[in-house]
Coordinates of C-alpha atoms in Angstrom, one line a residue:
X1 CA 0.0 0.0 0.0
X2 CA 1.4 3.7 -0.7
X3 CA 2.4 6.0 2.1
X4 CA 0.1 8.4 2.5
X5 CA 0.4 11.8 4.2
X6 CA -0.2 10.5 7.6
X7 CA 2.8 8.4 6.9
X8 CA 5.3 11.1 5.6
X9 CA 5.7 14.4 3.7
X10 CA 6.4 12.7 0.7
X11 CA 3.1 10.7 0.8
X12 CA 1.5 13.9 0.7
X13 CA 2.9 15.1 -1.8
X14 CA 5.7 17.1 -0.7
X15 CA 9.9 16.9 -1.6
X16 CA 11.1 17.1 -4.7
X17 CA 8.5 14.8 -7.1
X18 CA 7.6 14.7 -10.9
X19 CA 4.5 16.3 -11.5
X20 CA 1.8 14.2 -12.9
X21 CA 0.5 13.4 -16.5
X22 CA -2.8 15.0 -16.1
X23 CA -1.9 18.1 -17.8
X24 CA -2.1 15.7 -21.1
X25 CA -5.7 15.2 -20.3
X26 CA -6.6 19.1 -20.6
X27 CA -7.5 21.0 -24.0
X28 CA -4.6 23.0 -24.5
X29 CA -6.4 26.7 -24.1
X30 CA -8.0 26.1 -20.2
X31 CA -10.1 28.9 -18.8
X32 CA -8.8 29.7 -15.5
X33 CA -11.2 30.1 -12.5
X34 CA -9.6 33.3 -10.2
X35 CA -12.2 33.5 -7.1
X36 CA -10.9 36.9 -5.6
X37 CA -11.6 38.6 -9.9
X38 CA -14.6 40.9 -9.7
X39 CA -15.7 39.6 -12.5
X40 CA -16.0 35.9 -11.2
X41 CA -17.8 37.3 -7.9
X42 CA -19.9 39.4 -10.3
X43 CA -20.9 36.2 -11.9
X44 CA -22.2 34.5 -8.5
X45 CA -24.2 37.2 -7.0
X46 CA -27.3 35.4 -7.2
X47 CA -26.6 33.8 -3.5
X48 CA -25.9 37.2 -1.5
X49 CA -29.3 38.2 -3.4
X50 CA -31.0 34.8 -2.5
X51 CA -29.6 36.2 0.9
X52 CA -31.1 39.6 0.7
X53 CA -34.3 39.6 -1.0
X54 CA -35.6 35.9 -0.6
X55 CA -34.3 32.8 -2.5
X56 CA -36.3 31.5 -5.4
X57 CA -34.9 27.7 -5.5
X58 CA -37.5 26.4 -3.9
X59 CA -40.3 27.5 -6.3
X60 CA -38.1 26.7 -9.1
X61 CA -36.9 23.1 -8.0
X62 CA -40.8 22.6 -8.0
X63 CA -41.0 23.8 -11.5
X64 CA -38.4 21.4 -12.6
X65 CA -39.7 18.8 -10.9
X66 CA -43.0 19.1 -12.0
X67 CA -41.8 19.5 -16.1
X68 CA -40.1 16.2 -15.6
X69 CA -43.4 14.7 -14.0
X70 CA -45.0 16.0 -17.1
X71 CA -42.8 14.4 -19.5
X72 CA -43.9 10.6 -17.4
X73 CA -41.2 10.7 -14.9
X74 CA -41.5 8.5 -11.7
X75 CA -43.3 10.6 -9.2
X76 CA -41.1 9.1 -6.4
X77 CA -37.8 10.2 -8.8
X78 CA -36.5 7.0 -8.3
X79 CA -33.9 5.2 -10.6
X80 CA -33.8 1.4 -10.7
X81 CA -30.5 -0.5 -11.4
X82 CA -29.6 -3.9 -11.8
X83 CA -26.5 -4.4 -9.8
X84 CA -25.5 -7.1 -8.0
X85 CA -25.5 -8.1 -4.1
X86 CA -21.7 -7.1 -4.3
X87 CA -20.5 -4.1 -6.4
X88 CA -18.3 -0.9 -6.1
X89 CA -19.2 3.0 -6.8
X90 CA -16.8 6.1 -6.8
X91 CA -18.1 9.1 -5.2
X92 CA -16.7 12.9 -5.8
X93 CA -17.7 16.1 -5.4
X94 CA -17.4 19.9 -6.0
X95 CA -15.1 19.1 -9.4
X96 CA -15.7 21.4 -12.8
X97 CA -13.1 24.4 -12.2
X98 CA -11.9 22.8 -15.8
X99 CA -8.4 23.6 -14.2
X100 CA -5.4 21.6 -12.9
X101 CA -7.1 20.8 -9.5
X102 CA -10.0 19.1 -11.4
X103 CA -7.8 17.3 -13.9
X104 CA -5.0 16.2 -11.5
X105 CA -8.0 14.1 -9.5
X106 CA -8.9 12.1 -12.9
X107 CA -6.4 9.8 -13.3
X108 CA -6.4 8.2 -9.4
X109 CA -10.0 7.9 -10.4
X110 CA -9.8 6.0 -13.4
X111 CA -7.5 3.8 -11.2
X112 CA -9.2 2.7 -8.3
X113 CA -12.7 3.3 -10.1
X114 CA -11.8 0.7 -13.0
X115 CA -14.2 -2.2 -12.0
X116 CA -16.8 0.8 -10.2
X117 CA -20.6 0.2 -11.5
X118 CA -21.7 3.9 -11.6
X119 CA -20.3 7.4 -9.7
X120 CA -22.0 9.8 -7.7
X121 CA -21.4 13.1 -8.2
X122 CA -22.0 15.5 -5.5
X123 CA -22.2 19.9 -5.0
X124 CA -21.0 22.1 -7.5
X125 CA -20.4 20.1 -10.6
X126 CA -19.3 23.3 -12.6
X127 CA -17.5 26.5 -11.5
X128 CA -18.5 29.1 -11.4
X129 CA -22.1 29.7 -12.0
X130 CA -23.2 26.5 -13.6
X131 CA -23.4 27.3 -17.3
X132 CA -24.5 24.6 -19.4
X133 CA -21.7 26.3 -22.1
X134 CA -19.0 25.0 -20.0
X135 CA -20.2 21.3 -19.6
X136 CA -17.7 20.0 -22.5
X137 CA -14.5 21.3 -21.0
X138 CA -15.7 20.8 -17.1
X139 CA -17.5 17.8 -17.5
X140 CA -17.6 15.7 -20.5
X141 CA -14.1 16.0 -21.4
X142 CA -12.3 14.8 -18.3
X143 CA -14.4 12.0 -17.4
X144 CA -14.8 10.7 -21.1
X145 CA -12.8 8.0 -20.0
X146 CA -14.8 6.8 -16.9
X147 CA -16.5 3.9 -18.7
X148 CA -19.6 4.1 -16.4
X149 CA -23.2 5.8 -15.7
X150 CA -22.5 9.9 -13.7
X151 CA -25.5 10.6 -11.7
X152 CA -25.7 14.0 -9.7
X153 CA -27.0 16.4 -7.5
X154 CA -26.2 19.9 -7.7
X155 CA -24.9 22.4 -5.3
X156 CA -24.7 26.2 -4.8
X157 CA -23.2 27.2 -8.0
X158 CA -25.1 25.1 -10.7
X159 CA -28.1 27.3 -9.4
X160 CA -26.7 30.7 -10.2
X161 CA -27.1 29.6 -13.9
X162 CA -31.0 28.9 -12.1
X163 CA -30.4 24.9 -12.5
X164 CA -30.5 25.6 -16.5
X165 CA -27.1 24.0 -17.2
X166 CA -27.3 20.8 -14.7
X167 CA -31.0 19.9 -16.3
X168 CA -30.3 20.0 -19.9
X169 CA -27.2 17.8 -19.1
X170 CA -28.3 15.5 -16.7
X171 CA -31.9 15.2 -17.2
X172 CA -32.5 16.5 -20.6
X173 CA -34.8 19.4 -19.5
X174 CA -35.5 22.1 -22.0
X175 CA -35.4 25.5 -20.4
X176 CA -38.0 26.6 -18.0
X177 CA -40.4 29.5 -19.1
X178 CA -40.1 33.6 -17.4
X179 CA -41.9 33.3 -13.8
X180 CA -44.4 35.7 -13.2
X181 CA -43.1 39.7 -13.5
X182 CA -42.9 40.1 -9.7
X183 CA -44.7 43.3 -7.9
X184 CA -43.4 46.7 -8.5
X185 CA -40.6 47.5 -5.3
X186 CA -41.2 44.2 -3.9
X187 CA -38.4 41.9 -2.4
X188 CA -38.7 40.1 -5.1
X189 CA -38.5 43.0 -7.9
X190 CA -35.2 43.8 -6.4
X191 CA -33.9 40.8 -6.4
X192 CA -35.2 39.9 -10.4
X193 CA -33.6 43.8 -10.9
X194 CA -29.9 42.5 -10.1
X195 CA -30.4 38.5 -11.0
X196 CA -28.4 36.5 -13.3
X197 CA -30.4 35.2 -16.2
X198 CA -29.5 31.8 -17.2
X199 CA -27.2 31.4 -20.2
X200 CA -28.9 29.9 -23.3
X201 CA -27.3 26.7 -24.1
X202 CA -25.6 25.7 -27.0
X203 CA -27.4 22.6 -27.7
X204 CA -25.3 21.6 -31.4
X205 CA -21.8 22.1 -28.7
X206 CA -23.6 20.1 -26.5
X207 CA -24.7 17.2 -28.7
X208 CA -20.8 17.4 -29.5
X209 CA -19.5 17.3 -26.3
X210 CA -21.9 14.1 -25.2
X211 CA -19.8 12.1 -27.8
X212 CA -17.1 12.1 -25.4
X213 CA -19.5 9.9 -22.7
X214 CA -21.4 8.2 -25.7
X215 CA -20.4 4.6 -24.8
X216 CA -23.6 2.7 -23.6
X217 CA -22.3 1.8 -20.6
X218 CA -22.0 5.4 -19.6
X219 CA -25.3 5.7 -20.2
X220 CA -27.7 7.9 -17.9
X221 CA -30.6 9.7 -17.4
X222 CA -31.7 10.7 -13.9
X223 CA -35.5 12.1 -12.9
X224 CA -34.6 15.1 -11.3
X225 CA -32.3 17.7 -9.1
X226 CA -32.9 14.9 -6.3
X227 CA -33.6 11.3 -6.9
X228 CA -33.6 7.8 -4.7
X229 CA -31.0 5.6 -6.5
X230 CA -31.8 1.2 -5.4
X231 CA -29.0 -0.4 -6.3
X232 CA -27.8 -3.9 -4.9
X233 CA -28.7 -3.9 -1.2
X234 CA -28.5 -0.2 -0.4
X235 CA -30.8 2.7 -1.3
X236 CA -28.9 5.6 -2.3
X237 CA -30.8 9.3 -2.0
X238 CA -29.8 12.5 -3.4
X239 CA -30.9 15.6 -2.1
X240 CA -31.0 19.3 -3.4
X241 CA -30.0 21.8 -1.3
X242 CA -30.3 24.8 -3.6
X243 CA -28.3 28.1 -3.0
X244 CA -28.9 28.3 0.8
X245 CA -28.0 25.1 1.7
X246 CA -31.9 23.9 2.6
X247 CA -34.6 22.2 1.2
X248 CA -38.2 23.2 0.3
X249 CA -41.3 21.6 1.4
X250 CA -42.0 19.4 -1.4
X251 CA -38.5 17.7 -1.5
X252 CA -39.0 17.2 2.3
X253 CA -42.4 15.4 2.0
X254 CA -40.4 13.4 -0.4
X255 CA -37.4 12.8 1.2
X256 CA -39.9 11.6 4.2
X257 CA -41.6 9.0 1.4
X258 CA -38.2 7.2 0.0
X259 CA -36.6 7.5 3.0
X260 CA -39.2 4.9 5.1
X261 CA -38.8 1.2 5.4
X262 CA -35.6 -1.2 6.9
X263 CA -33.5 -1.3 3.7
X264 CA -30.7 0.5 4.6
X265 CA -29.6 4.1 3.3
X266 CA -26.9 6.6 2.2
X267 CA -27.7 10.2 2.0
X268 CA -26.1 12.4 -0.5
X269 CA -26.1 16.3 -0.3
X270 CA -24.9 19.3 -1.3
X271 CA -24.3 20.5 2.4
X272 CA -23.1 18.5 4.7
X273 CA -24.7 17.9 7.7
X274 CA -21.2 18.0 10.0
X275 CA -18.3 20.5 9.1
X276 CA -15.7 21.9 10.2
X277 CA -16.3 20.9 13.8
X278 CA -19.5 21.9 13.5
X279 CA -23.3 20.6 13.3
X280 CA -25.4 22.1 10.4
X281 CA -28.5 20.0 10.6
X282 CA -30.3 21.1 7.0
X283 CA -34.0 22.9 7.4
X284 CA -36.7 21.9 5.3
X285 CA -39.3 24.4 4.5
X286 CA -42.6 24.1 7.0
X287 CA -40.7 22.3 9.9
X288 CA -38.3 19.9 10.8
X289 CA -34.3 18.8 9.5
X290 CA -33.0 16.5 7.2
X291 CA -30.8 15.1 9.9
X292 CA -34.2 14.3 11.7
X293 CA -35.2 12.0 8.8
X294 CA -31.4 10.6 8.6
X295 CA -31.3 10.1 12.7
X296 CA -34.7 8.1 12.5
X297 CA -33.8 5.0 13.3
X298 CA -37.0 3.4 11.3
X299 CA -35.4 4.8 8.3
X300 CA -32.1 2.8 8.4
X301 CA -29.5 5.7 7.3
X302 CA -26.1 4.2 7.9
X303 CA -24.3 7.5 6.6
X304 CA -24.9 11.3 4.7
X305 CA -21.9 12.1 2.0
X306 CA -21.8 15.8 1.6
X307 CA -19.8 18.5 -0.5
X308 CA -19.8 22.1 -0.9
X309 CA -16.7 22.1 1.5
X310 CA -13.4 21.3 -0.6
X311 CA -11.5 18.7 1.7
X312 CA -12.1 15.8 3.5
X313 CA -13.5 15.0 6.7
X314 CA -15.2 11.7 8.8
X315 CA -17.1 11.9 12.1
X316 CA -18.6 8.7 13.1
X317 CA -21.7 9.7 15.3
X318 CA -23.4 7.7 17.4
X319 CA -27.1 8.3 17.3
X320 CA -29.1 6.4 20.2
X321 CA -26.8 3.3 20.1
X322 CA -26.0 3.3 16.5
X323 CA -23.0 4.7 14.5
X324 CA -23.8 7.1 11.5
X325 CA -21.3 7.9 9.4
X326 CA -21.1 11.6 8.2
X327 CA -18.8 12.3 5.7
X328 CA -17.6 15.8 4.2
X329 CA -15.8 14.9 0.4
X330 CA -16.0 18.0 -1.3
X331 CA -12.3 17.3 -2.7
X332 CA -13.1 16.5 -6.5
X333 CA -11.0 19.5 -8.2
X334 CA -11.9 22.8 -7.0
X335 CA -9.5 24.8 -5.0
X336 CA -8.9 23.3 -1.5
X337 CA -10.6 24.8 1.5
X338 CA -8.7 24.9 4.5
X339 CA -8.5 22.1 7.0
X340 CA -6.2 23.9 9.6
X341 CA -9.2 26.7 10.6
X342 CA -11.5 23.3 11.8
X343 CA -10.9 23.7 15.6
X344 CA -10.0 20.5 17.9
X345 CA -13.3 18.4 17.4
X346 CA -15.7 17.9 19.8
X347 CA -19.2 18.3 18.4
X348 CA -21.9 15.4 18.3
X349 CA -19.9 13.0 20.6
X350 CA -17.1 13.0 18.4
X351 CA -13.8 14.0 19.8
X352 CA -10.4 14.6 18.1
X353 CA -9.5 11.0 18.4
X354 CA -12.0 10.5 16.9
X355 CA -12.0 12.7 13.6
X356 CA -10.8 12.5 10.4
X357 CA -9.4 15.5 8.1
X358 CA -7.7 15.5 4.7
X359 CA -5.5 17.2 4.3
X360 CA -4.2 17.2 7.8
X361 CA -4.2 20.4 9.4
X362 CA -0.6 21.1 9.1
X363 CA -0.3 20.1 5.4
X364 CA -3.3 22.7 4.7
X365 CA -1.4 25.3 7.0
X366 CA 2.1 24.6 4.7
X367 CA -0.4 24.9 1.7
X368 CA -2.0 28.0 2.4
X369 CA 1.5 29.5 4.1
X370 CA 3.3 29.1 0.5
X371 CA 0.3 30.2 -1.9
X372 CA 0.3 33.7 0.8
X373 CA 4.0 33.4 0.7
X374 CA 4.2 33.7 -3.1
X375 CA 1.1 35.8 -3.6
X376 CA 2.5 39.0 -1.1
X377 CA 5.8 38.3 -2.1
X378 CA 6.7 37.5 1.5
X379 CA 8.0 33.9 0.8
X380 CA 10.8 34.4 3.9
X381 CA 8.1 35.7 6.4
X382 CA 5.0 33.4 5.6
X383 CA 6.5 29.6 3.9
X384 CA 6.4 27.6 6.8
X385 CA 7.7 23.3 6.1
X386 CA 5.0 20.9 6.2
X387 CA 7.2 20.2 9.5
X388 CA 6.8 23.9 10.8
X389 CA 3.5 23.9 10.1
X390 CA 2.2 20.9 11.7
X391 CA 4.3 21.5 15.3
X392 CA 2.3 24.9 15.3
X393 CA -1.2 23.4 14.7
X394 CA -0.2 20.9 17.2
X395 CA 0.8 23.4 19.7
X396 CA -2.5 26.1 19.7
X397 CA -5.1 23.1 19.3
X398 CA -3.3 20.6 22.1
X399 CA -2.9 17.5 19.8
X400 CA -0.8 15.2 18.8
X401 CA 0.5 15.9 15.6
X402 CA -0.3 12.8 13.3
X403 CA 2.8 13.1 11.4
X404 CA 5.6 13.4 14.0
X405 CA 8.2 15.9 12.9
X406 CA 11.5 17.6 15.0
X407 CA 10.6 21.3 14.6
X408 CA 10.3 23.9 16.9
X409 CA 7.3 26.0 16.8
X410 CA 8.8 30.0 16.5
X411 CA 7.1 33.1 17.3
X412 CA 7.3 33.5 13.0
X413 CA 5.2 30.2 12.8
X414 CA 2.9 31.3 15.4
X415 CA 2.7 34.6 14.0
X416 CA 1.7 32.8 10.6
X417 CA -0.7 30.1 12.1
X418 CA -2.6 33.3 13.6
X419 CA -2.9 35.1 10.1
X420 CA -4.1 32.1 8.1
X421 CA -7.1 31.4 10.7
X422 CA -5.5 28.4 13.0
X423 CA -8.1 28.2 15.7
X424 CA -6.5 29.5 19.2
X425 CA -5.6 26.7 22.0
X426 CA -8.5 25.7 23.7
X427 CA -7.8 27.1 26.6
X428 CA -7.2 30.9 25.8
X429 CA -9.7 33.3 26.6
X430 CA -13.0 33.4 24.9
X431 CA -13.0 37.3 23.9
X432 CA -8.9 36.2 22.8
X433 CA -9.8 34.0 19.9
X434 CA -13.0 35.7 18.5
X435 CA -10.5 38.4 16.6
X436 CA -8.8 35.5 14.9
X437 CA -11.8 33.2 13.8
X438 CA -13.7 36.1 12.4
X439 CA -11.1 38.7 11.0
X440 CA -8.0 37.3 9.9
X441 CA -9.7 34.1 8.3
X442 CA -12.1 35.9 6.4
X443 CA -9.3 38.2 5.2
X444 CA -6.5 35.4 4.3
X445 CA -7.8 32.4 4.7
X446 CA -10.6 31.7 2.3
X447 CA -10.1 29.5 -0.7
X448 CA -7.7 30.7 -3.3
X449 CA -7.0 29.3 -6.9
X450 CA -3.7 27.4 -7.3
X451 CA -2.0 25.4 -10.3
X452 CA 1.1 23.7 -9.0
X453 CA 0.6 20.5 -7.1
X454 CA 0.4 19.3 -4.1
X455 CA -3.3 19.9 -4.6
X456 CA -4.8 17.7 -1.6
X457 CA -7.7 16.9 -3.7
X458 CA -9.9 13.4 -3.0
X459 CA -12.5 10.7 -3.5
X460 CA -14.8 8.0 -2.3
X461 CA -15.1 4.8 -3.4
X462 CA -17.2 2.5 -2.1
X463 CA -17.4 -1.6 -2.4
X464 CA -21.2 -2.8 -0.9
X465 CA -22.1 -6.4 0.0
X466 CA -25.3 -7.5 1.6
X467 CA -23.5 -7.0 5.0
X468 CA -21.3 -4.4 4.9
X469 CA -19.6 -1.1 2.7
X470 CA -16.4 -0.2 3.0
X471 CA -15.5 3.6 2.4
X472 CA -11.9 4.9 1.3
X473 CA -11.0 8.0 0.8
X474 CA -8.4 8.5 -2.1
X475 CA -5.9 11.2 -2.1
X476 CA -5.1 12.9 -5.1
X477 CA -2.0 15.3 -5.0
X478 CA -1.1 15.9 -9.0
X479 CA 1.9 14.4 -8.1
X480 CA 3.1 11.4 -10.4
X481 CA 3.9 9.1 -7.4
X482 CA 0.3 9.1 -6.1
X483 CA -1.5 9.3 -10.0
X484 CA -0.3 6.2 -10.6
X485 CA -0.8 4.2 -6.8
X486 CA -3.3 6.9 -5.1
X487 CA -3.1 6.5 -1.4
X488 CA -5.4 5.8 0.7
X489 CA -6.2 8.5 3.6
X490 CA -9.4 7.3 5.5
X491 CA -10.9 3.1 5.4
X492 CA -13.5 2.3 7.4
X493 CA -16.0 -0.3 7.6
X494 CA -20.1 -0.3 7.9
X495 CA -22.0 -3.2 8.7
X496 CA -25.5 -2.9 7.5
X497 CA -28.4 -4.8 9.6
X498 CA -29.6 -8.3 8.1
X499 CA -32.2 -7.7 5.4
X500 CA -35.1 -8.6 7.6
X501 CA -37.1 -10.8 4.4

């Protein structure tokens, strides 16, 4: 098995390594994603408006929902497959940047998803705003090779382009009609005032582009923005969660339907339900969470997947005497949001022993230290070695470092922990680490574009019996070592109930 980064610096993709070959994969003239251009944040204002004058998604997901009802879709949204008692599926999320991140993640893939029946593809599949014009170079190119079915479900940014993009791809959804002109100085008229239209797909570049994934066995057509996926023993479900990271009242009373009965479930969402050390239960609409439904013990969940949040991260939570897995893999080939800002864990009965993070805290510290470094061209004052950075992290959250190193923590690595958002020890004051959490990691911090490897990106795959499913997390660096034997960062193990026929 490979070293992976919590065997050594080198399994993570640090030290002196050859690049990989997924550069070959790319079209030669790739459109760079730069989050901090006006013009990109331009682009995605339809969530602060969501924000301000009242979200839309909700009556919107109902009007997709009900065109594809129209056109005979089944009014539970589920798809029926034929796979075995014993199978495999990949899982990835928050991928179509089109850039180096994305493509370095594709050939690990490939890889370890060879024999893989189908992938799931969760949050965000194209950056930034969703526009069905980008699907060739963001979607259909890079996994032209992956010689299996792609269902989805979207997240934040495929419904700035108002879901247009995601349903002509995935569902073959022509373009919903104008809603009704809203009233004069409303909320509403304010908000339609500033909104992002929809692009108008090309549908001849389209047609083109689904040459690439033409193969019949990549076959696939899903009923909606959220579906209920049977497959072998397990019932996978897919949820929406629109630009606000909720649901509306009509998924909920559908989420309730699929998700009865003993056969046992994975959720799959948009916005994960644990994160960054914290508990973000999902509303729906007229009452009640989706963690309520997922907690139920009638309803047999044995773990929710989530993206939105670019990194890896496990807490195994024990609900009323059984163990549900919640998993944050948001890693698929966007830029990598920080792991070093999650403070030392203890939310939901998890504690740091407990927890799982990829990248670990002190690899995303050396990340984020030389991308700042290079960036305000004050490589001396901010680089810190993987070493460095991980004896700091150590030091202000009280942990043992996972990756033991001989390094001395300085009052320059401290200094640089405490600009790039490490959380303060535990045991400083209060009204002490409030300045950090909220100022300098909204200022430095946040996710930043990069194209040189190590990229820390990731992915799930998952091998299902009647009895159990085993979950690994895959690292992909961009680093040729790992393309070609991707390590393993997380494995672990869930044993699903006898099937009580």
């Amino acid at each position: 098995m490979p070293a992976s980064s919590r065997d050594s610096a080198a399994g993570a993709g640090w030290r002196s390594q050859q690049p990989g070959s997924y550069r070959e994969l790319m079209p030669d003239d790739v459109p760079k994603v730069f989050w901090l251009n006006p013009a990109t944040l331009w682009k995605a204002r339809n969530g602060p408006l969501a924000s301000l004058f009242g979200d839309p998604t909700g009556t919107d997901r109902e009007r997709w929902v009900q065109g594809q009802l129209e056109r005979g879709g089944d009014p539970d949204l589920v798809i029926r497959r034929d796979d075995p008692a014993a199978y495999s599926f990949v899982y990835i999320a928050d991928t179509g940047e089109g850039d180096d991140p994305q493509y370095a993640v594709v050939p690990g893939l490939l890889k370890a998803g060879a024999d893989t029946r189908f992938a799931v593809l969760s949050s965000d599949v194209l950056y930034p705003v969703g526009s069905a014009n980008e699907y060739p170079h963001k979607f259909f190119r890079p996994y032209k090779d992956y010689d299996a079915p792609i269902y989805a479900v979207p997240g934040n940014h495929d419904w700035y382009d108002g879901l247009t993009g995601f349903m002509r791809v995935f569902c073959r959804a022509p373009q919903l009609p104008e809603p009704p002109r809203p009233r004069l100085l409303s909320a509403a008229w304010w908000r339609t005032l500033l909104w992002k239209r929809p692009d108008t797909p090309d549908d001849a570049a389209l047609d083109r582009a689904r040459l690439l994934r033409s193969k019949p066995a990549q076959a696939a057509e899903q009923p909606g923005p959220y579906w209920a996926l049977d497959t072998g023993p397990l019932r996978i479900i897919g949820i929406d969660t629109g630009l606000l990271g909720d649901i509306d009242q009509q998924q909920g009373q559908w989420l309730r339907r699929v998700s009865q009965g003993p056969r046992p479930k994975i959720l799959i969402t948009g916005s994960p339900l644990y994160v960054d050390g914290r508990y973000d239960p999902c509303a729906i609409a007229g009452g009640g969470t989706v963690d309520d439904i997922v907690r139920d013990p009638a309803n047999n969940f044995v773990a929710a997947i989530g993206g939105d949040i670019h990194n890896y991260q496990h807490y195994p939570v024990d609900v009323d005497g059984r163990r549900i897995e919640y998993v944050v893999a948001g890693g698929g080939g966007a830029f990598m949001h920080a792991t070093h800002t999650i403070p030392r864990v203890a939310v939901g009965g998890v504690v740091e022993e407990d927890f799982r993070c990829y990248p670990l805290r002190g690899d995303s510290l050396a990340f984020y230290s030389r991308l700042y470094g290079r960036r305000l061209r004050l490589r001396k004052l901010f680089e810190l070695t993987p070493e460095q950075a991980g004896a700091v992290v150590a030091k202000r959250l009280g942990i043992t470092p996972v990756r033991p190193a001989d390094a001395h923590v300085t009052w320059r690595s401290r200094f640089v922990a405490t600009v790039l958002g490490v959380a303060p020890s535990p045991h400083r004051k209060a009204w002490l680490r409030l300045p950090v959490r909220k100022t300098y990691t909204k200022v430095l911090s946040p996710g930043s574009a990069t194209f040189s490897p190590p990229f820390f990106k990731s992915f799930l795959r998952l091998d299902v019996t009647p009895g159990e499913v085993r979950i690994r997390a895959y690292a992909a660096t961009g680093m040729r070592e790992q393309e070609l034997d991707p390590p393993v960062e997380d494995d672990f193990t869930i044993t699903l109930p006898p099937d009580p026929a």
